Amino acid sequence: MSQQTPPVGATPPAPDPAAGWVTGGVAFAGVLMLCGGVLAVLQGIAAIVEDAWYVRVGDYAYRVSLTGWGWIHLVIGVLVACTGAGVLKGAEWARLAGILLASLSLVTQFLFLPYAPIWSVIMIALDVFVIWALAAYRSPGPVL
């Protein structure tokens, strides 16, 4: 049995919101946002309190003081954690805000690469998953 290609200009089929992998992906994205937000808050506090905690790996085109990075991570972390809780409750605003905040977190982690390269790459990968999971899910009800 051969598969037929869809006509040019046809939209791809939307994922079934009732499918377990879609629902599980959103629940996992919500948990990742909640945990990642708390870790970003701790990362921000560490950068604010003790500048010697992070060591610059090399020169980088974008220079921000560690105290500045601390405040950026602290604010984004609080917003991401609160939005992750909203995602787990099934709030539509949280899904859209989660996509925006995960995108912002991805850019922030890219700019933070000289201070924590391995952690930043891991967080970038998790942010990509969160964006995908929240963009693929279409349901007005609670995730869990």
Short mmCIF file of N, CA and C in Angstrom, two decimals:
data_model
loop_
_atom_site.label_atom_id
_atom_site.label_comp_id
_atom_site.label_asym_id
_atom_site.label_seq_id
_atom_site.Cartn_x
_atom_site.Cartn_y
_atom_site.Cartn_z
N MET A 1 0.83 -1.16 0.00
CA MET A 1 0.00 0.00 0.00
C MET A 1 0.89 1.24 0.00
N SER A 2 0.75 2.08 -0.97
CA SER A 2 1.59 3.27 -1.07
C SER A 2 0.85 4.47 -0.49
N GLN A 3 1.64 5.36 0.05
CA GLN A 3 1.05 6.57 0.61
C GLN A 3 0.99 7.63 -0.48
N GLN A 4 -0.10 8.35 -0.50
CA GLN A 4 -0.24 9.41 -1.49
C GLN A 4 0.26 10.71 -0.88
N THR A 5 0.88 11.51 -1.71
CA THR A 5 1.32 12.81 -1.21
C THR A 5 0.15 13.77 -1.25
N PRO A 6 0.05 14.64 -0.23
CA PRO A 6 -1.06 15.58 -0.22
C PRO A 6 -0.90 16.62 -1.33
N PRO A 7 -2.00 17.17 -1.80
CA PRO A 7 -1.92 18.17 -2.86
C PRO A 7 -1.14 19.40 -2.38
N VAL A 8 -0.55 20.10 -3.33
CA VAL A 8 0.21 21.31 -3.01
C VAL A 8 -0.73 22.33 -2.38
N GLY A 9 -0.28 22.94 -1.30
CA GLY A 9 -1.08 23.95 -0.60
C GLY A 9 -1.98 23.37 0.48
N ALA A 10 -2.04 22.04 0.60
CA ALA A 10 -2.87 21.42 1.63
C ALA A 10 -2.17 21.55 2.98
N THR A 11 -2.96 21.75 4.02
CA THR A 11 -2.39 21.87 5.36
C THR A 11 -2.17 20.48 5.93
N PRO A 12 -1.09 20.28 6.68
CA PRO A 12 -0.86 18.96 7.27
C PRO A 12 -1.89 18.68 8.35
N PRO A 13 -2.17 17.41 8.59
CA PRO A 13 -3.16 17.10 9.62
C PRO A 13 -2.67 17.54 11.00
N ALA A 14 -3.57 18.08 11.80
CA ALA A 14 -3.22 18.52 13.16
C ALA A 14 -3.09 17.29 14.05
N PRO A 15 -2.20 17.34 15.05
CA PRO A 15 -2.08 16.21 15.96
C PRO A 15 -3.38 16.01 16.73
N ASP A 16 -3.70 14.76 16.98
CA ASP A 16 -4.90 14.45 17.74
C ASP A 16 -4.70 14.85 19.19
N PRO A 17 -5.48 15.83 19.72
CA PRO A 17 -5.29 16.27 21.10
C PRO A 17 -5.50 15.16 22.12
N ALA A 18 -6.22 14.12 21.74
CA ALA A 18 -6.47 13.04 22.68
C ALA A 18 -5.35 12.01 22.68
N ALA A 19 -4.43 12.12 21.73
CA ALA A 19 -3.33 11.15 21.66
C ALA A 19 -2.46 11.28 22.91
N GLY A 20 -2.04 10.14 23.43
CA GLY A 20 -1.26 10.12 24.66
C GLY A 20 0.06 10.85 24.56
N TRP A 21 0.74 10.73 23.41
CA TRP A 21 2.05 11.37 23.28
C TRP A 21 1.93 12.88 23.24
N VAL A 22 0.82 13.41 22.70
CA VAL A 22 0.64 14.86 22.67
C VAL A 22 0.33 15.37 24.07
N THR A 23 -0.60 14.72 24.76
CA THR A 23 -0.95 15.13 26.12
C THR A 23 0.23 14.97 27.06
N GLY A 24 0.94 13.86 26.93
CA GLY A 24 2.11 13.63 27.77
C GLY A 24 3.21 14.64 27.50
N GLY A 25 3.37 15.04 26.24
CA GLY A 25 4.37 16.03 25.89
C GLY A 25 4.08 17.38 26.53
N VAL A 26 2.82 17.76 26.56
CA VAL A 26 2.45 19.04 27.18
C VAL A 26 2.62 18.96 28.70
N ALA A 27 2.22 17.85 29.28
CA ALA A 27 2.41 17.70 30.73
C ALA A 27 3.90 17.76 31.07
N PHE A 28 4.71 17.09 30.27
CA PHE A 28 6.16 17.11 30.50
C PHE A 28 6.71 18.52 30.29
N ALA A 29 6.21 19.23 29.28
CA ALA A 29 6.64 20.61 29.05
C ALA A 29 6.29 21.50 30.24
N GLY A 30 5.10 21.30 30.82
CA GLY A 30 4.72 22.07 32.00
C GLY A 30 5.63 21.80 33.19
N VAL A 31 5.96 20.53 33.38
CA VAL A 31 6.87 20.16 34.48
C VAL A 31 8.26 20.73 34.22
N LEU A 32 8.74 20.64 32.96
CA LEU A 32 10.04 21.22 32.62
C LEU A 32 10.06 22.72 32.86
N MET A 33 8.97 23.39 32.52
CA MET A 33 8.91 24.84 32.74
C MET A 33 8.93 25.16 34.23
N LEU A 34 8.19 24.40 35.01
CA LEU A 34 8.16 24.61 36.46
C LEU A 34 9.54 24.40 37.07
N CYS A 35 10.17 23.28 36.75
CA CYS A 35 11.50 22.97 37.30
C CYS A 35 12.56 23.92 36.73
N GLY A 36 12.51 24.17 35.42
CA GLY A 36 13.48 25.06 34.80
C GLY A 36 13.37 26.48 35.33
N GLY A 37 12.15 26.92 35.61
CA GLY A 37 11.96 28.25 36.18
C GLY A 37 12.57 28.37 37.57
N VAL A 38 12.36 27.34 38.39
CA VAL A 38 12.96 27.35 39.74
C VAL A 38 14.48 27.33 39.65
N LEU A 39 15.03 26.52 38.74
CA LEU A 39 16.48 26.47 38.57
C LEU A 39 17.03 27.80 38.04
N ALA A 40 16.29 28.47 37.17
CA ALA A 40 16.72 29.78 36.67
C ALA A 40 16.72 30.82 37.80
N VAL A 41 15.73 30.72 38.69
CA VAL A 41 15.71 31.62 39.86
C VAL A 41 16.95 31.39 40.71
N LEU A 42 17.28 30.13 40.98
CA LEU A 42 18.47 29.81 41.76
C LEU A 42 19.74 30.26 41.04
N GLN A 43 19.78 30.08 39.73
CA GLN A 43 20.91 30.53 38.92
C GLN A 43 21.05 32.05 39.02
N GLY A 44 19.92 32.75 38.96
CA GLY A 44 19.95 34.21 39.08
C GLY A 44 20.41 34.67 40.44
N ILE A 45 19.93 34.02 41.49
CA ILE A 45 20.35 34.38 42.85
C ILE A 45 21.85 34.16 43.01
N ALA A 46 22.36 33.05 42.47
CA ALA A 46 23.80 32.77 42.57
C ALA A 46 24.62 33.86 41.86
N ALA A 47 24.14 34.33 40.72
CA ALA A 47 24.87 35.36 39.98
C ALA A 47 24.78 36.72 40.67
N ILE A 48 23.66 37.00 41.33
CA ILE A 48 23.50 38.29 42.03
C ILE A 48 24.34 38.33 43.29
N VAL A 49 24.29 37.27 44.07
CA VAL A 49 24.95 37.25 45.37
C VAL A 49 26.46 37.13 45.24
N GLU A 50 26.93 36.25 44.38
CA GLU A 50 28.37 35.97 44.30
C GLU A 50 28.81 35.98 42.85
N ASP A 51 29.46 37.08 42.44
CA ASP A 51 29.93 37.17 41.06
C ASP A 51 31.01 36.15 40.74
N ALA A 52 31.73 35.67 41.72
CA ALA A 52 32.80 34.71 41.48
C ALA A 52 32.27 33.30 41.22
N TRP A 53 30.97 33.09 41.37
CA TRP A 53 30.39 31.76 41.17
C TRP A 53 30.56 31.31 39.72
N TYR A 54 30.39 32.24 38.77
CA TYR A 54 30.53 31.92 37.35
C TYR A 54 31.85 32.48 36.84
N VAL A 55 32.52 31.72 35.99
CA VAL A 55 33.78 32.15 35.39
C VAL A 55 33.57 32.22 33.88
N ARG A 56 33.96 33.31 33.29
CA ARG A 56 33.81 33.48 31.85
C ARG A 56 34.76 32.51 31.13
N VAL A 57 34.22 31.74 30.16
CA VAL A 57 35.01 30.76 29.44
C VAL A 57 35.91 31.44 28.41
N GLY A 58 35.44 32.47 27.77
CA GLY A 58 36.22 33.17 26.75
C GLY A 58 35.57 34.50 26.43
N ASP A 59 36.13 35.19 25.45
CA ASP A 59 35.53 36.45 25.03
C ASP A 59 34.23 36.17 24.27
N TYR A 60 33.33 37.12 24.36
CA TYR A 60 32.04 36.97 23.72
C TYR A 60 31.59 38.34 23.25
N ALA A 61 30.86 38.39 22.18
CA ALA A 61 30.44 39.66 21.60
C ALA A 61 29.46 40.42 22.50
N TYR A 62 28.66 39.70 23.28
CA TYR A 62 27.65 40.32 24.12
C TYR A 62 28.14 40.32 25.56
N ARG A 63 28.35 41.49 26.11
CA ARG A 63 28.86 41.59 27.48
C ARG A 63 27.78 42.19 28.39
N VAL A 64 27.45 41.46 29.42
CA VAL A 64 26.53 41.92 30.46
C VAL A 64 27.17 41.51 31.78
N SER A 65 27.08 42.37 32.79
CA SER A 65 27.65 42.02 34.09
C SER A 65 26.91 40.81 34.67
N LEU A 66 27.58 40.08 35.53
CA LEU A 66 26.94 38.91 36.15
C LEU A 66 25.75 39.31 37.00
N THR A 67 25.80 40.46 37.62
CA THR A 67 24.64 40.93 38.38
C THR A 67 23.45 41.16 37.44
N GLY A 68 23.73 41.72 36.28
CA GLY A 68 22.67 41.90 35.28
C GLY A 68 22.10 40.58 34.83
N TRP A 69 22.99 39.60 34.56
CA TRP A 69 22.52 38.27 34.19
C TRP A 69 21.69 37.64 35.31
N GLY A 70 22.11 37.89 36.55
CA GLY A 70 21.37 37.34 37.67
C GLY A 70 19.94 37.84 37.70
N TRP A 71 19.76 39.13 37.49
CA TRP A 71 18.41 39.69 37.50
C TRP A 71 17.60 39.19 36.30
N ILE A 72 18.24 39.06 35.15
CA ILE A 72 17.54 38.54 33.97
C ILE A 72 17.06 37.12 34.24
N HIS A 73 17.93 36.25 34.76
CA HIS A 73 17.54 34.87 35.04
C HIS A 73 16.48 34.80 36.14
N LEU A 74 16.59 35.65 37.13
CA LEU A 74 15.61 35.66 38.22
C LEU A 74 14.22 36.00 37.71
N VAL A 75 14.11 37.06 36.93
CA VAL A 75 12.79 37.49 36.42
C VAL A 75 12.22 36.46 35.45
N ILE A 76 13.04 36.00 34.50
CA ILE A 76 12.55 35.00 33.55
C ILE A 76 12.18 33.71 34.26
N GLY A 77 12.97 33.32 35.27
CA GLY A 77 12.69 32.10 36.01
C GLY A 77 11.35 32.14 36.73
N VAL A 78 11.04 33.27 37.36
CA VAL A 78 9.75 33.41 38.05
C VAL A 78 8.61 33.32 37.04
N LEU A 79 8.75 34.03 35.91
CA LEU A 79 7.70 34.01 34.89
C LEU A 79 7.52 32.61 34.29
N VAL A 80 8.62 31.92 34.02
CA VAL A 80 8.54 30.58 33.44
C VAL A 80 7.91 29.59 34.43
N ALA A 81 8.28 29.66 35.70
CA ALA A 81 7.70 28.75 36.69
C ALA A 81 6.20 28.98 36.84
N CYS A 82 5.79 30.22 36.91
CA CYS A 82 4.35 30.52 37.03
C CYS A 82 3.59 30.07 35.78
N THR A 83 4.19 30.28 34.62
CA THR A 83 3.54 29.85 33.38
C THR A 83 3.49 28.33 33.29
N GLY A 84 4.52 27.65 33.76
CA GLY A 84 4.51 26.19 33.78
C GLY A 84 3.38 25.65 34.64
N ALA A 85 3.12 26.30 35.77
CA ALA A 85 1.99 25.90 36.61
C ALA A 85 0.68 26.12 35.86
N GLY A 86 0.59 27.21 35.11
CA GLY A 86 -0.60 27.47 34.30
C GLY A 86 -0.78 26.45 33.20
N VAL A 87 0.31 26.01 32.59
CA VAL A 87 0.24 24.97 31.56
C VAL A 87 -0.32 23.68 32.16
N LEU A 88 0.14 23.33 33.34
CA LEU A 88 -0.36 22.11 33.99
C LEU A 88 -1.82 22.21 34.37
N LYS A 89 -2.32 23.42 34.59
CA LYS A 89 -3.74 23.61 34.89
C LYS A 89 -4.59 23.71 33.63
N GLY A 90 -3.94 23.76 32.44
CA GLY A 90 -4.68 23.78 31.18
C GLY A 90 -5.10 25.16 30.72
N ALA A 91 -4.49 26.21 31.23
CA ALA A 91 -4.86 27.57 30.84
C ALA A 91 -4.35 27.88 29.43
N GLU A 92 -5.22 28.36 28.57
CA GLU A 92 -4.83 28.70 27.20
C GLU A 92 -3.79 29.82 27.17
N TRP A 93 -3.95 30.81 28.04
CA TRP A 93 -2.97 31.91 28.09
C TRP A 93 -1.57 31.37 28.42
N ALA A 94 -1.51 30.33 29.25
CA ALA A 94 -0.23 29.78 29.68
C ALA A 94 0.48 29.08 28.52
N ARG A 95 -0.29 28.45 27.66
CA ARG A 95 0.32 27.78 26.51
C ARG A 95 0.96 28.80 25.59
N LEU A 96 0.26 29.87 25.30
CA LEU A 96 0.80 30.91 24.42
C LEU A 96 1.95 31.66 25.10
N ALA A 97 1.78 31.98 26.37
CA ALA A 97 2.85 32.65 27.11
C ALA A 97 4.06 31.73 27.25
N GLY A 98 3.82 30.43 27.39
CA GLY A 98 4.91 29.46 27.51
C GLY A 98 5.77 29.40 26.25
N ILE A 99 5.13 29.49 25.09
CA ILE A 99 5.88 29.51 23.84
C ILE A 99 6.76 30.76 23.79
N LEU A 100 6.19 31.89 24.16
CA LEU A 100 6.95 33.15 24.16
C LEU A 100 8.10 33.11 25.17
N LEU A 101 7.81 32.66 26.39
CA LEU A 101 8.86 32.62 27.43
C LEU A 101 9.93 31.58 27.14
N ALA A 102 9.55 30.44 26.58
CA ALA A 102 10.56 29.44 26.22
C ALA A 102 11.47 29.98 25.11
N SER A 103 10.90 30.75 24.19
CA SER A 103 11.71 31.38 23.15
C SER A 103 12.66 32.40 23.75
N LEU A 104 12.16 33.20 24.69
CA LEU A 104 13.00 34.19 25.37
C LEU A 104 14.09 33.50 26.19
N SER A 105 13.74 32.41 26.85
CA SER A 105 14.71 31.65 27.62
C SER A 105 15.78 31.06 26.72
N LEU A 106 15.39 30.58 25.55
CA LEU A 106 16.34 30.03 24.59
C LEU A 106 17.37 31.09 24.18
N VAL A 107 16.91 32.29 23.86
CA VAL A 107 17.83 33.36 23.47
C VAL A 107 18.72 33.75 24.65
N THR A 108 18.13 33.83 25.83
CA THR A 108 18.91 34.19 27.03
C THR A 108 19.99 33.16 27.31
N GLN A 109 19.66 31.88 27.18
CA GLN A 109 20.65 30.83 27.42
C GLN A 109 21.75 30.88 26.36
N PHE A 110 21.40 31.22 25.13
CA PHE A 110 22.43 31.37 24.09
C PHE A 110 23.41 32.48 24.46
N LEU A 111 22.89 33.58 24.94
CA LEU A 111 23.75 34.70 25.32
C LEU A 111 24.55 34.41 26.59
N PHE A 112 24.11 33.44 27.39
CA PHE A 112 24.78 33.08 28.65
C PHE A 112 25.81 31.96 28.44
N LEU A 113 26.01 31.52 27.20
CA LEU A 113 26.93 30.42 26.89
C LEU A 113 28.33 30.58 27.48
N PRO A 114 28.95 31.77 27.50
CA PRO A 114 30.32 31.85 28.03
C PRO A 114 30.43 31.54 29.52
N TYR A 115 29.35 31.66 30.26
CA TYR A 115 29.40 31.45 31.70
C TYR A 115 29.07 30.02 32.10
N ALA A 116 28.16 29.38 31.39
CA ALA A 116 27.77 28.00 31.70
C ALA A 116 27.45 27.28 30.39
N PRO A 117 28.48 26.90 29.62
CA PRO A 117 28.23 26.38 28.28
C PRO A 117 27.43 25.08 28.23
N ILE A 118 27.76 24.12 29.06
CA ILE A 118 27.05 22.83 29.01
C ILE A 118 25.61 23.01 29.49
N TRP A 119 25.41 23.72 30.59
CA TRP A 119 24.08 23.96 31.11
C TRP A 119 23.23 24.73 30.10
N SER A 120 23.83 25.73 29.45
CA SER A 120 23.08 26.53 28.48
C SER A 120 22.63 25.69 27.29
N VAL A 121 23.49 24.79 26.81
CA VAL A 121 23.12 23.93 25.68
C VAL A 121 21.99 22.99 26.08
N ILE A 122 22.05 22.44 27.28
CA ILE A 122 20.98 21.57 27.77
C ILE A 122 19.67 22.34 27.85
N MET A 123 19.72 23.54 28.40
CA MET A 123 18.49 24.34 28.54
C MET A 123 17.94 24.77 27.18
N ILE A 124 18.82 25.04 26.22
CA ILE A 124 18.36 25.37 24.87
C ILE A 124 17.59 24.19 24.28
N ALA A 125 18.11 22.99 24.43
CA ALA A 125 17.43 21.79 23.92
C ALA A 125 16.07 21.60 24.60
N LEU A 126 16.02 21.80 25.92
CA LEU A 126 14.74 21.67 26.63
C LEU A 126 13.75 22.75 26.21
N ASP A 127 14.24 23.96 25.97
CA ASP A 127 13.36 25.03 25.50
C ASP A 127 12.77 24.71 24.13
N VAL A 128 13.57 24.11 23.25
CA VAL A 128 13.07 23.71 21.93
C VAL A 128 11.95 22.68 22.10
N PHE A 129 12.13 21.71 22.99
CA PHE A 129 11.09 20.71 23.23
C PHE A 129 9.82 21.37 23.77
N VAL A 130 9.97 22.29 24.72
CA VAL A 130 8.81 22.97 25.31
C VAL A 130 8.05 23.74 24.23
N ILE A 131 8.76 24.45 23.37
CA ILE A 131 8.11 25.19 22.29
C ILE A 131 7.34 24.24 21.39
N TRP A 132 7.95 23.12 21.01
CA TRP A 132 7.28 22.16 20.15
C TRP A 132 6.03 21.58 20.82
N ALA A 133 6.18 21.15 22.07
CA ALA A 133 5.06 20.51 22.75
C ALA A 133 3.88 21.47 22.93
N LEU A 134 4.17 22.71 23.28
CA LEU A 134 3.08 23.67 23.48
C LEU A 134 2.45 24.10 22.16
N ALA A 135 3.23 24.13 21.09
CA ALA A 135 2.69 24.50 19.79
C ALA A 135 1.86 23.38 19.17
N ALA A 136 2.17 22.12 19.48
CA ALA A 136 1.47 20.99 18.87
C ALA A 136 0.15 20.68 19.56
N TYR A 137 -0.04 21.13 20.78
CA TYR A 137 -1.22 20.74 21.56
C TYR A 137 -2.37 21.70 21.34
N ARG A 138 -3.58 21.19 21.16
CA ARG A 138 -4.75 22.01 20.98
C ARG A 138 -5.91 21.45 21.81
N SER A 139 -6.02 21.91 23.05
CA SER A 139 -7.13 21.44 23.87
C SER A 139 -7.45 22.49 24.93
N PRO A 140 -8.74 22.77 25.16
CA PRO A 140 -9.09 23.76 26.16
C PRO A 140 -9.08 23.22 27.59
N GLY A 141 -9.01 21.90 27.78
CA GLY A 141 -9.11 21.32 29.11
C GLY A 141 -7.78 21.21 29.82
N PRO A 142 -7.82 20.81 31.08
CA PRO A 142 -6.59 20.62 31.85
C PRO A 142 -5.74 19.50 31.26
N VAL A 143 -4.42 19.65 31.41
CA VAL A 143 -3.49 18.65 30.88
C VAL A 143 -3.47 17.42 31.77
N LEU A 144 -3.44 17.63 33.07
CA LEU A 144 -3.36 16.50 34.00
C LEU A 144 -4.71 16.11 34.54
#
